[in-house]
Structure formats: C-alpha cells, structure tokens
Tab-separated table of C-alpha atoms in Angstrom:
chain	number	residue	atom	x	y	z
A	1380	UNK	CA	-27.168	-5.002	-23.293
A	1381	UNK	CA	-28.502	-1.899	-25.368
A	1382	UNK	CA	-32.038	-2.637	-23.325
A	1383	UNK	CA	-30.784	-3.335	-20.099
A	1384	UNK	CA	-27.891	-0.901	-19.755
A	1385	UNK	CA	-29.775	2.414	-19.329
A	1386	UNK	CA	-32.064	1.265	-16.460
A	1387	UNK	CA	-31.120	1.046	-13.044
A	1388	UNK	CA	-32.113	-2.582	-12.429
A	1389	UNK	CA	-29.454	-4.911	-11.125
A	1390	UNK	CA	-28.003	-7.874	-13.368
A	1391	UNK	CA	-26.787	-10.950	-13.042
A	1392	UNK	CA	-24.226	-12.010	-16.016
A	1393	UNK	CA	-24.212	-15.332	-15.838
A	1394	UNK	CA	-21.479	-17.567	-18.257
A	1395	UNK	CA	-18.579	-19.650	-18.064
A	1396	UNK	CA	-14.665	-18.159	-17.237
A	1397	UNK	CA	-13.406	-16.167	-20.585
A	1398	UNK	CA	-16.879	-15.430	-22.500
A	1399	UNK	CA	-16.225	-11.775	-21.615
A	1400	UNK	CA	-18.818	-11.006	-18.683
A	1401	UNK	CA	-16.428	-8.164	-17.578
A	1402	UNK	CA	-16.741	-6.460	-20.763
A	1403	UNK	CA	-20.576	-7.183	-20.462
A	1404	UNK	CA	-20.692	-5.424	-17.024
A	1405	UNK	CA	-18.219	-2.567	-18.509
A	1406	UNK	CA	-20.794	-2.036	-21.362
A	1407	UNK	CA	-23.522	-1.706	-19.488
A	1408	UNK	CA	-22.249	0.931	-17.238
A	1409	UNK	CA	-21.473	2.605	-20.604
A	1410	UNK	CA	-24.660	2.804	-21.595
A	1411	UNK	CA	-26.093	3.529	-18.066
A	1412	UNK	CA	-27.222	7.418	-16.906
A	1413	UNK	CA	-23.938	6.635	-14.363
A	1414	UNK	CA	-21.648	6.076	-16.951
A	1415	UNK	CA	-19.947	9.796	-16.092
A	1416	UNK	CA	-19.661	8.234	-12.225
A	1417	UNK	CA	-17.371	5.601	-11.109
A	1418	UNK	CA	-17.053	1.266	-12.753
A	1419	UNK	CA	-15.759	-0.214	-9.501
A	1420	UNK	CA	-14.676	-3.995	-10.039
A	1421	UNK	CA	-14.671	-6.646	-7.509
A	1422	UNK	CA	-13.765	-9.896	-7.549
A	1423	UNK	CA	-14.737	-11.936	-4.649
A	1424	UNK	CA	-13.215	-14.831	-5.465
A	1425	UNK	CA	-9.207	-12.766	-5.446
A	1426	UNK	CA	-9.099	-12.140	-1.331
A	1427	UNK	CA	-9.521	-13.497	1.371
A	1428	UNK	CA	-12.896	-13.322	3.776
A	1429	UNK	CA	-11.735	-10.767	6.020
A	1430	UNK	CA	-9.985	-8.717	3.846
A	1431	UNK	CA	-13.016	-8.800	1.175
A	1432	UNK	CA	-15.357	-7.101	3.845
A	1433	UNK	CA	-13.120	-4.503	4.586
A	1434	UNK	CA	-12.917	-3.935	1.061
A	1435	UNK	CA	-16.569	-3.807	0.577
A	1436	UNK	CA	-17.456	-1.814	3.410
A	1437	UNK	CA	-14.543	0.290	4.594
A	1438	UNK	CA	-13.470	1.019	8.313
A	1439	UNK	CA	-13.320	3.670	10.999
A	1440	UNK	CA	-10.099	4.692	12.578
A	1441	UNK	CA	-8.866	2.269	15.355
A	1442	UNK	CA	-11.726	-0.658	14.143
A	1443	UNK	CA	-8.676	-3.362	14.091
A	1444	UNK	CA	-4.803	-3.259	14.725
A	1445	UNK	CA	-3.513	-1.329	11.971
A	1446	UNK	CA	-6.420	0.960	11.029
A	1447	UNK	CA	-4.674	4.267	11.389
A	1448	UNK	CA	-7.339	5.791	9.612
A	1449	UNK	CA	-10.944	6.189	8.591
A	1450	UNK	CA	-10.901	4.017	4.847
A	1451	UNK	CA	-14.034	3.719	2.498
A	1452	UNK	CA	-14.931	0.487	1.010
A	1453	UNK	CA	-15.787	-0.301	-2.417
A	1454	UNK	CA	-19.440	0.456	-2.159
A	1455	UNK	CA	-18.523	4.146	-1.062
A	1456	UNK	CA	-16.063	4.547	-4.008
A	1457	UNK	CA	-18.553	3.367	-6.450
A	1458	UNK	CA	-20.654	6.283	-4.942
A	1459	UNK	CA	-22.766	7.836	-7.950
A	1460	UNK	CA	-21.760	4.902	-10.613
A	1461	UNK	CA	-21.477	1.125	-10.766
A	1462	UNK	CA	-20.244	-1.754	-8.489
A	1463	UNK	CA	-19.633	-4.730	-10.189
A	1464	UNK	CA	-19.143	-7.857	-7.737
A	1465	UNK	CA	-17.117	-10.345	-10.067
A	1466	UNK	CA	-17.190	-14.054	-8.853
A	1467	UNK	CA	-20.132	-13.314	-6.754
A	1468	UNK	CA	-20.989	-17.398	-5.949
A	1469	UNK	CA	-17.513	-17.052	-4.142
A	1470	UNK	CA	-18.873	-14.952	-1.526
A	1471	UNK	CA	-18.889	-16.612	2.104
A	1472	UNK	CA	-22.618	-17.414	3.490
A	1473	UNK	CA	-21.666	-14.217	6.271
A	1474	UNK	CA	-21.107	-11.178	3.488
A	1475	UNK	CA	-23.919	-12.497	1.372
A	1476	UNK	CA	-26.344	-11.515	4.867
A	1477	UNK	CA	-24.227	-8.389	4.609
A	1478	UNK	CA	-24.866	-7.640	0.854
A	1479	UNK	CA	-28.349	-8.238	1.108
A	1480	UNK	CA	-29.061	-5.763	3.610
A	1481	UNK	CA	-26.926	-2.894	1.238
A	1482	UNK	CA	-28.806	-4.025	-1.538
A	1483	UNK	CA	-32.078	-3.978	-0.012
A	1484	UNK	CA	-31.537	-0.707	2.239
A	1485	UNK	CA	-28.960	1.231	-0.091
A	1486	UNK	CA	-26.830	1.394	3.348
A	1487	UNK	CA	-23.267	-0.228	4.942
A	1488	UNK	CA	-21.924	0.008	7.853
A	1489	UNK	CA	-18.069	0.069	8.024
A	1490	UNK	CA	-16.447	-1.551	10.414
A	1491	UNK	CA	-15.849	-0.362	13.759
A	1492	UNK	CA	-18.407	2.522	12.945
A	1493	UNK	CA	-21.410	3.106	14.809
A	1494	UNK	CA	-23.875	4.487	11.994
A	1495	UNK	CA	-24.946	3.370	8.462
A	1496	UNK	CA	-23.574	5.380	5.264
A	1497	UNK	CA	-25.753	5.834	2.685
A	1498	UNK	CA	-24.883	4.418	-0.783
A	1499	UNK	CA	-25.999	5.416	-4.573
A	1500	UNK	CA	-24.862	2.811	-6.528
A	1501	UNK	CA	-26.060	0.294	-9.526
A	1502	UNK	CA	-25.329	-3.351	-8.680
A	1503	UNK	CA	-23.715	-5.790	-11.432
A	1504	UNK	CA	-22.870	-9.165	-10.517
A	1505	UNK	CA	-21.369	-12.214	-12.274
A	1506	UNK	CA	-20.484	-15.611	-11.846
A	1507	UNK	CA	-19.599	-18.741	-13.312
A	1508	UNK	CA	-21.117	-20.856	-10.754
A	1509	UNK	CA	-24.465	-22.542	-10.692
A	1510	UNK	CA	-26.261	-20.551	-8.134
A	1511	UNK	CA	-29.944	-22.802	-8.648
A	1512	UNK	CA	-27.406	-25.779	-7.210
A	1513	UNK	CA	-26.006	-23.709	-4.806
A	1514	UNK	CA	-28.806	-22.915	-3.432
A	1515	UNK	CA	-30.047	-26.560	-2.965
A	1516	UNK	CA	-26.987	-27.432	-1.333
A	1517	UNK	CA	-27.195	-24.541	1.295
A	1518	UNK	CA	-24.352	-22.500	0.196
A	1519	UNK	CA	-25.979	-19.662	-1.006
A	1520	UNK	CA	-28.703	-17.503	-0.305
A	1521	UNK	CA	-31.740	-17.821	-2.135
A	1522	UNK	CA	-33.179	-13.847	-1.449
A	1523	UNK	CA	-29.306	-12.666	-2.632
A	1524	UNK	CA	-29.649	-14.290	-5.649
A	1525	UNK	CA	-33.191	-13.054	-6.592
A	1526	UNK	CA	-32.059	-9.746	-5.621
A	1527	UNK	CA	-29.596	-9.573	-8.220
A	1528	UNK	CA	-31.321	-11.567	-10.479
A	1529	UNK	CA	-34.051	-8.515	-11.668
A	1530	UNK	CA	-32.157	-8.811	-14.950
A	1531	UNK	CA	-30.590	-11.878	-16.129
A	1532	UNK	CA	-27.521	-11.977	-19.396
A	1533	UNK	CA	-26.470	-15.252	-20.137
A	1534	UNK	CA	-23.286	-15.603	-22.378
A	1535	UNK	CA	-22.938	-18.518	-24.879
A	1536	UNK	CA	-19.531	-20.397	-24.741
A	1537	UNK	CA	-18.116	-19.856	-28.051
A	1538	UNK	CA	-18.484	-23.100	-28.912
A	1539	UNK	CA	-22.334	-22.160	-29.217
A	1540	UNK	CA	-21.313	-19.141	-31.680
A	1541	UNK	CA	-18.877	-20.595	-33.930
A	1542	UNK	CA	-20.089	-17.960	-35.846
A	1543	UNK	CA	-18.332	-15.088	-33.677
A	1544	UNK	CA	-14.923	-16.079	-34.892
A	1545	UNK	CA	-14.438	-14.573	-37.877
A	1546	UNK	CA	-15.365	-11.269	-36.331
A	1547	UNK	CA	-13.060	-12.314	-32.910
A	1548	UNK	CA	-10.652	-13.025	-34.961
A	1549	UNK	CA	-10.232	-9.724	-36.384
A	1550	UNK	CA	-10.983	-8.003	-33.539
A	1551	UNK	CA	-8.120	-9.778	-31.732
A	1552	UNK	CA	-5.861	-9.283	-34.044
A	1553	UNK	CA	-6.198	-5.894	-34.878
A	1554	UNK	CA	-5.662	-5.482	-30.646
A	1555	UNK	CA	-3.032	-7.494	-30.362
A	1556	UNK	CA	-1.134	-6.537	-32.876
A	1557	UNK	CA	-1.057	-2.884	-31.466
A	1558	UNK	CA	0.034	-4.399	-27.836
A	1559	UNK	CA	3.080	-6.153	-29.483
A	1560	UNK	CA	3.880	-4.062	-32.161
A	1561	UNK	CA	3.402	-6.604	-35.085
A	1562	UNK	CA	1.626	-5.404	-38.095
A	1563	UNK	CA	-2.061	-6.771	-38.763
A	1564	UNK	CA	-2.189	-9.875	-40.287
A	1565	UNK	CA	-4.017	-12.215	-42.221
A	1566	UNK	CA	-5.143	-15.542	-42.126
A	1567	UNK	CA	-5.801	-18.542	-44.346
A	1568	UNK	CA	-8.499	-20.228	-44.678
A	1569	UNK	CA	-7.280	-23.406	-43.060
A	1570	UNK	CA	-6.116	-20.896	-39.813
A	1571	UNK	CA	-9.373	-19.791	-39.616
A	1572	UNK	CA	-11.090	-23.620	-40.097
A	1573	UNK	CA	-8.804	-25.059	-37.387
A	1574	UNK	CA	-9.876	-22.545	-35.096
A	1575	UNK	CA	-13.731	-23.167	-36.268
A	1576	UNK	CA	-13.700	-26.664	-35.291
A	1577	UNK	CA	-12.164	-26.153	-31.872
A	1578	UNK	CA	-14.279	-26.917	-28.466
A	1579	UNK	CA	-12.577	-23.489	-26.860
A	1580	UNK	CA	-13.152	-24.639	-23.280
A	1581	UNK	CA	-11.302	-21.587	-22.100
A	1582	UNK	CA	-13.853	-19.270	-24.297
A	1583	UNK	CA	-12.460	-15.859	-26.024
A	1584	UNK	CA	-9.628	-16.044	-23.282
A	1585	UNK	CA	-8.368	-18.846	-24.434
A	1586	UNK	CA	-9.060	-17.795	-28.340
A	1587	UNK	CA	-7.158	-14.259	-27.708
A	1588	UNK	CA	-3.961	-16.785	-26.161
A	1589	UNK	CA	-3.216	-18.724	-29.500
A	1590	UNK	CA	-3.848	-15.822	-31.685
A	1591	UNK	CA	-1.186	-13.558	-29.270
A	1592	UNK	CA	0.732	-16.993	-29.629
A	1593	UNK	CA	0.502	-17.112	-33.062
A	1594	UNK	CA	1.193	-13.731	-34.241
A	1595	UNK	CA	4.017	-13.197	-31.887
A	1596	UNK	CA	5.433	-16.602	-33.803
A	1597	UNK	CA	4.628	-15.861	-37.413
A	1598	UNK	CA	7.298	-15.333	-39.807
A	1599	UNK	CA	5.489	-14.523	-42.352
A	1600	UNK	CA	2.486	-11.743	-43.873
A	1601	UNK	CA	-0.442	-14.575	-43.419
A	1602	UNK	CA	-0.928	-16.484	-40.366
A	1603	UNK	CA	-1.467	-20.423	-41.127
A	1604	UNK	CA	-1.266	-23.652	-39.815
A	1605	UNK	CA	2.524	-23.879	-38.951
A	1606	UNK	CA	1.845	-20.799	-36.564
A	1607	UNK	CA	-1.060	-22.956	-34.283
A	1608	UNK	CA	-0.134	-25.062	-31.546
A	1609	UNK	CA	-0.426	-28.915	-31.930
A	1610	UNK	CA	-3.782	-29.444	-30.124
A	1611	UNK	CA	-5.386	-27.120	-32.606
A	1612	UNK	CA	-4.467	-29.696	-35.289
A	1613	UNK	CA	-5.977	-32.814	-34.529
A	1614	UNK	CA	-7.968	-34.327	-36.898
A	1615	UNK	CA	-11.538	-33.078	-36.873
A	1616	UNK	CA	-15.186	-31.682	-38.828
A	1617	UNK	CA	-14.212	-29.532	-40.999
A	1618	UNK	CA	-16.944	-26.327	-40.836
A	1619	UNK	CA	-16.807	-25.366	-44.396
A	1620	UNK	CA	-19.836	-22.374	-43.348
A	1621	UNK	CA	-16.803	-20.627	-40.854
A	1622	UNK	CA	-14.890	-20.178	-43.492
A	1623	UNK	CA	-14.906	-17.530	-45.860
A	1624	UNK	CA	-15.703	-17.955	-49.621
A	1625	UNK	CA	-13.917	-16.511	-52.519
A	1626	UNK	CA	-14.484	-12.502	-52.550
A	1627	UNK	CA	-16.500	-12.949	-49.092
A	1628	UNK	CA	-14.862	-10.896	-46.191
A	1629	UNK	CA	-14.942	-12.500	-42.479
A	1630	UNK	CA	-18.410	-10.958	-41.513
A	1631	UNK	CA	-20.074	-11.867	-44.648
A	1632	UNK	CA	-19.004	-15.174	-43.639
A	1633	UNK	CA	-20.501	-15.186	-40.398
A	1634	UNK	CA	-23.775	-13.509	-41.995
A	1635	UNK	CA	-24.250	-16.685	-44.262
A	1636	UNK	CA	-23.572	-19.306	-41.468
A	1637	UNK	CA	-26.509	-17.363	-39.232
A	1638	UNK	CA	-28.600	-16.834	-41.985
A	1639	UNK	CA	-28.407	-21.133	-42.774
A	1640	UNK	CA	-28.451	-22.349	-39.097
A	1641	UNK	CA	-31.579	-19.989	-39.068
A	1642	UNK	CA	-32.984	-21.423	-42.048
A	1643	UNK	CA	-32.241	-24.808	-40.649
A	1644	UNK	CA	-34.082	-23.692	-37.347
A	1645	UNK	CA	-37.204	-22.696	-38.773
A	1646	UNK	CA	-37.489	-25.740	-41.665
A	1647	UNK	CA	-36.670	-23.071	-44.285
A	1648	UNK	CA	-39.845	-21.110	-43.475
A	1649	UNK	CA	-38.174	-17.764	-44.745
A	1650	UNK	CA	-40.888	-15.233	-43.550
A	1651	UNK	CA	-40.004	-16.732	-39.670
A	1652	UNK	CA	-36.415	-16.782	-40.057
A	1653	UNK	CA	-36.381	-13.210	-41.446
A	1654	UNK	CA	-38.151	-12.289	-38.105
A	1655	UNK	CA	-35.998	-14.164	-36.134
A	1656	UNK	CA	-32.764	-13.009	-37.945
C-alpha cells in the first residue's frame, strides 16, 4: 500500500468478502497526490443495471422519463480524486464495454448527451470474484481486467494471518467500545485462543461481529469464554504461539509467532529469515 498508493496506476484489490479491501482502497487514496480531492465508492453489485449506468455516467435533462435535470455520474463527482468500483466482477458484460472506453480515453458520455466529458480520476477496483475463471467462461472481459490489473493487492483471509489477531483484537475493541459506550476491555488468554483456532470464513467482518457480540454481553472487566458464542467453542488445536506469554503484550505475541513460522520457512537459516522478516 505505502508503494502503490502515491502513483497514479490503477489497482485491483483482490480478496474474499470482510478482509477489509475497502479500507485498502481508502488507504491508498490517503496516500495518493489526490487524497485532498474526492474517495467516491461504488458498489456494483448494490443496484440494478440500469440504474448503475446512470450512476456511473450521469444524464442530460429530458434523457428518460423523469430526468428533470442535467445529473453527473459518479465518474464526474470523483473529478480530481479517486473512484473506487467495489464488486467490480458484478458488472454486466454491456458497462464493462462502457468502462473500458473511460478508462482507456479518460472520457463518458452521459446519457442522452451528445458529447464526451472529460474525466481526471484514479481508478480502484475490487472484487471477490475469480476474474481468470470469468474470463474463461465468457462473462467478463479480458482487456477490462488487464486494464485494472496494472497493480495487483491480494488480501490473505485471516485464517492465513492468525497472527493479525492479537493486534485486531485490540484494534476492535478499542473501536467498538467507543461506538457502544462500554469501557475497553480485556481478554483472557483462553478468549483470545478460541478466537486463534477459528476458520473465520466471514474474515475481520465476521471477527469485529463476536467481539461487538461479546463486549456488548460481558458482565464483567475481562472478556472470556462465557462471553463467545457456542460455535467458537468446539473442540479444536489449541495455537499456544497466538497466545500471549506471561509479561508479553498482544503484539509481542504476534512478533514471536512471525518470527517462528519464519524460522520454520527458511529451515532456521537465520541470516534469510532476518531478510525476509
């Protein structure tokens, strides 16, 4: 993000629903030259066909029953800043042709008007979708996807950074805690092992649910067991590396366990896994 957010190259954030691509795509206009300028979000896969391309592109005055006046789309509004297409392998086969052409030419055409508007705006796109596959099958547009494609982030599930949770978790709690005006807490160490050996198919989305969950629930000053719900319990690995030690704080934690999957990586070669790390 801290390499690819001040260029003006489009990006593709690619990872599955609740890994936190949005907040990818809001950091990187952050860090952009635009970032004074306009984040415009879209998500493609929230209306309907029609709808979406009058969103995108705008109108003219008397283009369709009901157009009482002249409306810019998204790509207008964005004008000088970002436009992030969210759910972009949701877009129908005729606005990807559409796209193209306003990526390619840096001009739309709203509807019902009779000449192109220039546009000044850096492309982010995301998607959850396999776009390789949808491309064999027809259903997407190869040049569309290597047009967005100059840049490429792919975000883990969390399953693949176990690691992350200590950190999450006080992240998340510290947040939530301010939206429902319940003091911080902690956790013990089986809270935080429970949530270690979880799968998390709904990613930090679903991780941010049982901790609102829990702390919303919690009678007491420490957040344990009794405060998860029941499929967090089930019988499981144990990750003894998640877990804090005695004296060792939640990111020292997370330190260790990189520092021995590393390690474990590279055979124990320590000059290599200093590099790497």
């Amino acid at each position: 993000i801290e390499q690819v957010g001040p260029s003006e190259a489009n990006v593709l954030i690619l990872g599955e629903s609740g890994t936190g691509k949005e907040l990818v795509a809001q950091q990187l206009h952050e860090q952009s030259a635009r970032a004074g300028g306009p984040l415009v979000k879209v998500n493609c896969a929230a209306l309907p066909e029609n709808l979406l391309e009058s969103e995108l592109f705008g109108y003219v005055r008397g283009a369709f029953t009901g157009a009482a006046q002249d409306k810019p789309g998204r790509f207008q509004l964005a004008g000088g800043g970002t436009l992030f297409l969210d759910e972009i392998g949701e877009l129908p086969l005729t606005l990807q042709a559409k796209i193209l052409r306003a990526l390619q030419e840096r001009i739309v055409e709203p509807l019902g008007g009779v000449a192109p508007v220039s546009i000044d705006v850096r492309f982010i796109a995301a998607t959850n979708r396999d776009l390789p596959a949808m491309i064999a099958d027809g259903k997407f547009r190869e040049d569309l996807y290597y047009r967005l494609n100059v840049l490429e982030i792919r975000i883990p599930p969390l399953r693949e950074r176990i690691e992350d949770i200590p950190v999450l978790v006080d992240y998340l709690l510290d947040k939530l805690g301010r939206k429902n005006n319940r003091p911080i807490r902690t956790v013990s160490r089986e809270f935080l092992n429970a949530l270690c050996r979880h799968e998390w198919r709904g990613n930090v989305r679903e991780l941010e649910n049982v901790l609102e969950r829990a702390l919303i629930l919690c009678r007491a000053d420490t957040l344990d067991l009794r405060d998860l719900p029941d499929h967090l319990l089930a019988p499981g690995a144990p990750s003894p590396s998640c877990q804090p030690q005695p004296g060792e704080n939640p990111l020292e934690a997370a330190e260790r366990q990189a520092l021995q999957e590393t390690l474990r990586k590279y055979a124990g070669h320590r000059e290599r896994t200093a590099q790497a790390l």
